[in-house]
Short mmCIF file of N, CA and C in Angstrom, two decimals:
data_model
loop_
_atom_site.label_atom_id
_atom_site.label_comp_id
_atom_site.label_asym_id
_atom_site.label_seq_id
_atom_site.Cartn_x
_atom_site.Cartn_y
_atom_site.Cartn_z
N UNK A 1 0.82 -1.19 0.00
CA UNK A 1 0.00 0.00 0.00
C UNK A 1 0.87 1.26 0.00
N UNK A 2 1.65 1.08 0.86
CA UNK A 2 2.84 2.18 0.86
C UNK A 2 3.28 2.58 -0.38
N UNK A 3 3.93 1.45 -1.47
CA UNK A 3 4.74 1.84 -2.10
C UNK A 3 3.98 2.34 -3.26
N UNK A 4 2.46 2.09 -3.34
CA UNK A 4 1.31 2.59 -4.12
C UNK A 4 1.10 4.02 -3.94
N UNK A 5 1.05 4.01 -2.63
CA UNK A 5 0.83 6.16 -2.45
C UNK A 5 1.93 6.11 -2.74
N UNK A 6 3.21 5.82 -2.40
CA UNK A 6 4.11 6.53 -3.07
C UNK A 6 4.38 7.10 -4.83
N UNK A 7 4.41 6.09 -5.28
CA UNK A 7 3.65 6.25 -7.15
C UNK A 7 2.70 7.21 -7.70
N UNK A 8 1.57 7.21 -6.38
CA UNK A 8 0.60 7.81 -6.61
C UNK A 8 1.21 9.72 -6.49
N UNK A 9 1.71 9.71 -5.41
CA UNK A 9 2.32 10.96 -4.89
C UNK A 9 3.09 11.23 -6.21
N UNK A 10 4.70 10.80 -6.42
CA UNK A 10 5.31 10.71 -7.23
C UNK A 10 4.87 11.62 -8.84
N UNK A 11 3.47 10.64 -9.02
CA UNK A 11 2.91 11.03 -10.55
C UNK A 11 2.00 12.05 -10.50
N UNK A 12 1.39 12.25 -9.51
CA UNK A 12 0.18 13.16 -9.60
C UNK A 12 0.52 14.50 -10.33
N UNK A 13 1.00 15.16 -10.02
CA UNK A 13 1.71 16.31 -10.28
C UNK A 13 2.22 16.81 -11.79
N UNK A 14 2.31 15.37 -12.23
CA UNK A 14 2.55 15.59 -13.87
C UNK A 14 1.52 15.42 -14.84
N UNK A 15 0.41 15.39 -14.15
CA UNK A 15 -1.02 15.16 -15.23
C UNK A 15 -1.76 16.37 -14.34
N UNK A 16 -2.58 17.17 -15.27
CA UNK A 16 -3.14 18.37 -14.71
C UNK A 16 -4.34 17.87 -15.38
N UNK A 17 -5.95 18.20 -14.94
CA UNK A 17 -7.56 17.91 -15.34
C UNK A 17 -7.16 18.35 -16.88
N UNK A 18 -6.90 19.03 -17.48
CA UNK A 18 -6.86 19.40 -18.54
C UNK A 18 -6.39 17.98 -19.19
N UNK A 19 -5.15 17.45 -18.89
CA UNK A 19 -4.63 16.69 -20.05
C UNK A 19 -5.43 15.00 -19.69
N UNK A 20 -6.36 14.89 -18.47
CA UNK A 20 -6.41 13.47 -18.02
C UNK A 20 -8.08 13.86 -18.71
N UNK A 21 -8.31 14.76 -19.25
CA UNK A 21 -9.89 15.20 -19.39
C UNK A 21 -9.86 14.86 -21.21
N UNK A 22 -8.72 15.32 -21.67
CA UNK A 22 -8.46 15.76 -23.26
C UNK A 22 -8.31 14.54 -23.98
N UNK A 23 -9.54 14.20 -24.66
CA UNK A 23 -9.20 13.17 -25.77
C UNK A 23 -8.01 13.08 -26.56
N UNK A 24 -7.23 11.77 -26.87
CA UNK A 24 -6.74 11.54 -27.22
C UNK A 24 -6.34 11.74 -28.87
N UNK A 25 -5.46 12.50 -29.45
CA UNK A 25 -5.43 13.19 -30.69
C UNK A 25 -4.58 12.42 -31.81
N UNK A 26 -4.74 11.57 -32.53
CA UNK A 26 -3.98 10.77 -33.01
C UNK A 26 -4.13 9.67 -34.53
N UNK A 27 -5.29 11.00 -35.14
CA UNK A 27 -5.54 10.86 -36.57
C UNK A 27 -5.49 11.37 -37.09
N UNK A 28 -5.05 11.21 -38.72
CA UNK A 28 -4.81 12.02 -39.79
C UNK A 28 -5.50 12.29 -40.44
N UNK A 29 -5.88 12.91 -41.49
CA UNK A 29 -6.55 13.00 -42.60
C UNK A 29 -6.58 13.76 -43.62
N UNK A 30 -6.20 13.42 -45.03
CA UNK A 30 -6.48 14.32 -46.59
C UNK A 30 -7.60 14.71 -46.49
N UNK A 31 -8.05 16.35 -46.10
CA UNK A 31 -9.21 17.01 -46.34
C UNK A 31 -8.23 18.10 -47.23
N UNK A 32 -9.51 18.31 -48.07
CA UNK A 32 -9.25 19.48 -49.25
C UNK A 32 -7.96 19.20 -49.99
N UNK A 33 -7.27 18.42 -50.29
CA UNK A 33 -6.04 17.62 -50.08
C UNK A 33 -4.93 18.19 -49.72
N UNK A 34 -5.20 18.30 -48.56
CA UNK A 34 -4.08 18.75 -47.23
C UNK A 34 -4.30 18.27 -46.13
N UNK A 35 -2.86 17.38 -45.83
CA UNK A 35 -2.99 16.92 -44.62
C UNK A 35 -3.36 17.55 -43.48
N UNK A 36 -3.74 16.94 -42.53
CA UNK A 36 -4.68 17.91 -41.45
C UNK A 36 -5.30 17.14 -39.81
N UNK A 37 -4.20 17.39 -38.91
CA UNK A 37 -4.84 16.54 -38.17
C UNK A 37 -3.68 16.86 -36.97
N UNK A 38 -3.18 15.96 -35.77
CA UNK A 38 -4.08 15.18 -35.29
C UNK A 38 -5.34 15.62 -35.09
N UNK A 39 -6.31 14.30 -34.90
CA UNK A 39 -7.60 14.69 -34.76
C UNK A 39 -7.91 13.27 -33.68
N UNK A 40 -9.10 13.78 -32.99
CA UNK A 40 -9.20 12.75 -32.05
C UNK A 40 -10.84 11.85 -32.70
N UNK A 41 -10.90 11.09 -32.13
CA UNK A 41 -11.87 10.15 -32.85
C UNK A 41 -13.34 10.85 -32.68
N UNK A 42 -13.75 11.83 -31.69
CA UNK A 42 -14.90 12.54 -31.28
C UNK A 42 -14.55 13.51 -32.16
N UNK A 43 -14.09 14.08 -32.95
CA UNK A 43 -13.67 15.27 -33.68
C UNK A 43 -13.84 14.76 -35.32
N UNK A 44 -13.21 13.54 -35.23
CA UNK A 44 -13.23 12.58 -36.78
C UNK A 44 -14.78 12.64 -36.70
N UNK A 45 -15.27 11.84 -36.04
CA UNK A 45 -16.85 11.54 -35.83
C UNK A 45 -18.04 12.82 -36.39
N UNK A 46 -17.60 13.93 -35.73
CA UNK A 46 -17.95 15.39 -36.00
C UNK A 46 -17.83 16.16 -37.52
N UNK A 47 -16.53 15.48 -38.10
CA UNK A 47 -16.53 15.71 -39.67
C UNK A 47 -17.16 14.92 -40.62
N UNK A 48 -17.35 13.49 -40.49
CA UNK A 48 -18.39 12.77 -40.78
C UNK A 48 -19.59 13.21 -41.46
N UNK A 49 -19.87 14.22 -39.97
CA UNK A 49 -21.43 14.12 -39.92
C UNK A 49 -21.53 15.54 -40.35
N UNK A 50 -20.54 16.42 -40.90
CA UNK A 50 -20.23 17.39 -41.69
C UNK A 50 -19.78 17.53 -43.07
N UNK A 51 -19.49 16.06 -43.49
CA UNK A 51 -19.00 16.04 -44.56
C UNK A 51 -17.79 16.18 -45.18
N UNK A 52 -16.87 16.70 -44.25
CA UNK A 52 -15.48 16.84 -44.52
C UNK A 52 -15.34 15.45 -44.80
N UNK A 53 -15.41 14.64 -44.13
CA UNK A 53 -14.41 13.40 -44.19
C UNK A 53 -15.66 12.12 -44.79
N UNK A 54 -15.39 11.74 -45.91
CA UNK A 54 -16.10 10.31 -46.58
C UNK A 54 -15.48 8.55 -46.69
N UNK A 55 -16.02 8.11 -47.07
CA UNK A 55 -15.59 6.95 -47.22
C UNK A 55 -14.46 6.71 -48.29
N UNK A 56 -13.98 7.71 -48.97
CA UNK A 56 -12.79 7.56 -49.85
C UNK A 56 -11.85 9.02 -49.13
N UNK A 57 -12.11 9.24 -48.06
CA UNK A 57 -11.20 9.96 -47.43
C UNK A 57 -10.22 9.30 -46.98
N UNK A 58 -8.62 9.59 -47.20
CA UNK A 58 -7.54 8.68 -47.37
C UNK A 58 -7.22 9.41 -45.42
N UNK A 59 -7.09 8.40 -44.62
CA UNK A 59 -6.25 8.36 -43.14
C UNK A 59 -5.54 7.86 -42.76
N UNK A 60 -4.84 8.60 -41.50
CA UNK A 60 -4.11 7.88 -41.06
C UNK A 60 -3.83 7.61 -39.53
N UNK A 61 -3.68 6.89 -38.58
CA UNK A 61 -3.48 6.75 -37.17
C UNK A 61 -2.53 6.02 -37.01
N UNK A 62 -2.02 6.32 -35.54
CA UNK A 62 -0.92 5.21 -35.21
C UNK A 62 -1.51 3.48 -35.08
N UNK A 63 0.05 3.26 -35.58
CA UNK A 63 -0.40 1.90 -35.80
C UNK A 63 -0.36 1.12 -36.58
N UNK A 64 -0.44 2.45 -37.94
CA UNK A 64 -0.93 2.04 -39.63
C UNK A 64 -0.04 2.08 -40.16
N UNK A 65 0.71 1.12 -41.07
CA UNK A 65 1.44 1.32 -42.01
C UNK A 65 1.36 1.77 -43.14
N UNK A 66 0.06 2.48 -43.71
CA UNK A 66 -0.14 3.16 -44.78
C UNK A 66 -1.06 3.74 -44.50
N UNK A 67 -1.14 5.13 -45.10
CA UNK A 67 -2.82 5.84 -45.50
C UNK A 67 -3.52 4.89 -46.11
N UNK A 68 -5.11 5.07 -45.35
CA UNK A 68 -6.28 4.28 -45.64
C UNK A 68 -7.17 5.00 -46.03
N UNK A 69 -8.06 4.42 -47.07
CA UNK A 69 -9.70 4.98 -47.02
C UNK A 69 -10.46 5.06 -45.62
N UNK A 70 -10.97 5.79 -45.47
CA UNK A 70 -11.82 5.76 -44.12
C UNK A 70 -12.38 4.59 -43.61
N UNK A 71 -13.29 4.33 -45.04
CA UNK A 71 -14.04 2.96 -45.00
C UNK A 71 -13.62 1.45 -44.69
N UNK A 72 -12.05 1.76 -44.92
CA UNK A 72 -11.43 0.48 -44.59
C UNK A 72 -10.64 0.75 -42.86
N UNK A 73 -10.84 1.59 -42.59
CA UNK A 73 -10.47 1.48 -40.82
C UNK A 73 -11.87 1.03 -39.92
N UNK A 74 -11.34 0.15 -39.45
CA UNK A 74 -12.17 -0.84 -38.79
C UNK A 74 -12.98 0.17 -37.68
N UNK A 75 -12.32 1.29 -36.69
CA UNK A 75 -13.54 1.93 -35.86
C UNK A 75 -14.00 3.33 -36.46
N UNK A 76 -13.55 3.70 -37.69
CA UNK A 76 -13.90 4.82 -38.42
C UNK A 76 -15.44 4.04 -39.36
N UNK A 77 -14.84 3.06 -39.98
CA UNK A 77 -16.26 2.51 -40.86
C UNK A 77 -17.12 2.47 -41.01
N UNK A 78 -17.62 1.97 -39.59
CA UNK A 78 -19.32 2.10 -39.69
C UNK A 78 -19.63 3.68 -39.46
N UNK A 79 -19.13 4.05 -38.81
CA UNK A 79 -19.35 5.59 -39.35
C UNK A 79 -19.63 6.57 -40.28
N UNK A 80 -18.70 6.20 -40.92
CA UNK A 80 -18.86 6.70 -42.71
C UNK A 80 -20.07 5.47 -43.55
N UNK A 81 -19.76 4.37 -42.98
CA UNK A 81 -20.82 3.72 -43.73
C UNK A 81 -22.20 4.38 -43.73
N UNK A 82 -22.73 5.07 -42.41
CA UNK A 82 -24.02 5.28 -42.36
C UNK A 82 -24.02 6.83 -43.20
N UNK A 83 -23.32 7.32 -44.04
CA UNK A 83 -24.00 8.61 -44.34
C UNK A 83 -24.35 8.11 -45.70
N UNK A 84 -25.33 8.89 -46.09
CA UNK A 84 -26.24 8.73 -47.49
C UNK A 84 -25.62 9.09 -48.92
N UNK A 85 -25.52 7.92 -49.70
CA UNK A 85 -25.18 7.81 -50.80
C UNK A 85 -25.65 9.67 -51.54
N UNK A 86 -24.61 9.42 -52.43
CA UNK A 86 -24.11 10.92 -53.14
C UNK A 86 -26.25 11.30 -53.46
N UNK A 87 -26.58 12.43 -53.65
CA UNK A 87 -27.97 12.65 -54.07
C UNK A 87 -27.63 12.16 -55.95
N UNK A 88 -28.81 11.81 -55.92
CA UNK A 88 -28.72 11.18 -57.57
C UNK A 88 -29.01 12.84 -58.33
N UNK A 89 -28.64 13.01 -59.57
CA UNK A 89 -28.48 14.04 -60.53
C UNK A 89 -29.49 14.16 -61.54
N UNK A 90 -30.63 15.12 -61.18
CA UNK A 90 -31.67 14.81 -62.05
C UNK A 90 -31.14 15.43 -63.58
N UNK A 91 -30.77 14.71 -64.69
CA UNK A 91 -30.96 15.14 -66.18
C UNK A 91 -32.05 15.28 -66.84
N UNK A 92 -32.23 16.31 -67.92
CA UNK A 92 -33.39 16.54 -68.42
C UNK A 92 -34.45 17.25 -67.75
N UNK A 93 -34.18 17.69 -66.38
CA UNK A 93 -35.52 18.71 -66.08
C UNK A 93 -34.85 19.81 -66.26
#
């Protein structure tokens, strides 16, 4: 128990509410084609649903050995999966 508060004592001091509060920032992404990021996954999520970022939006996070389509990152996917196909183009009216 001792040597636990001690650790505890020790570390406290180097994490302030700000940084133990602050999502984690650690994605990339080709918007407008310029890289642009880190971005944290609540922020990715937020462009989504704004349109910045699609399913042929090329990313990147740690971890990855290459830029990906959105659609092919496994906790980005279903995300982008759910937004609505391009509006169809009425010709002739």
């Amino acid at each position: 128990h001792k040597a636990m508060e001690s650790t505890y004592t020790n570390t406290a001091p180097l994490l302030n509410n700000n940084q133990m509060n602050t999502p984690a920032k650690y994605i990339y992404a080709i918007i407008d084609g310029q890289q642009q990021g880190p971005f944290s996954l609540g922020e990715i999520m937020d462009s989504i649903c704004s349109g910045k970022i699609v399913p042929e939006t090329y990313m990147w996070k740690l971890g990855m050995q290459e830029w990906k389509l959105a659609k092919e990152i496994t906790d980005i996917a279903p995300a982008v999966d759910m937004l609505p196909p391009e509006t169809p183009k009425n010709e002739g009216l």
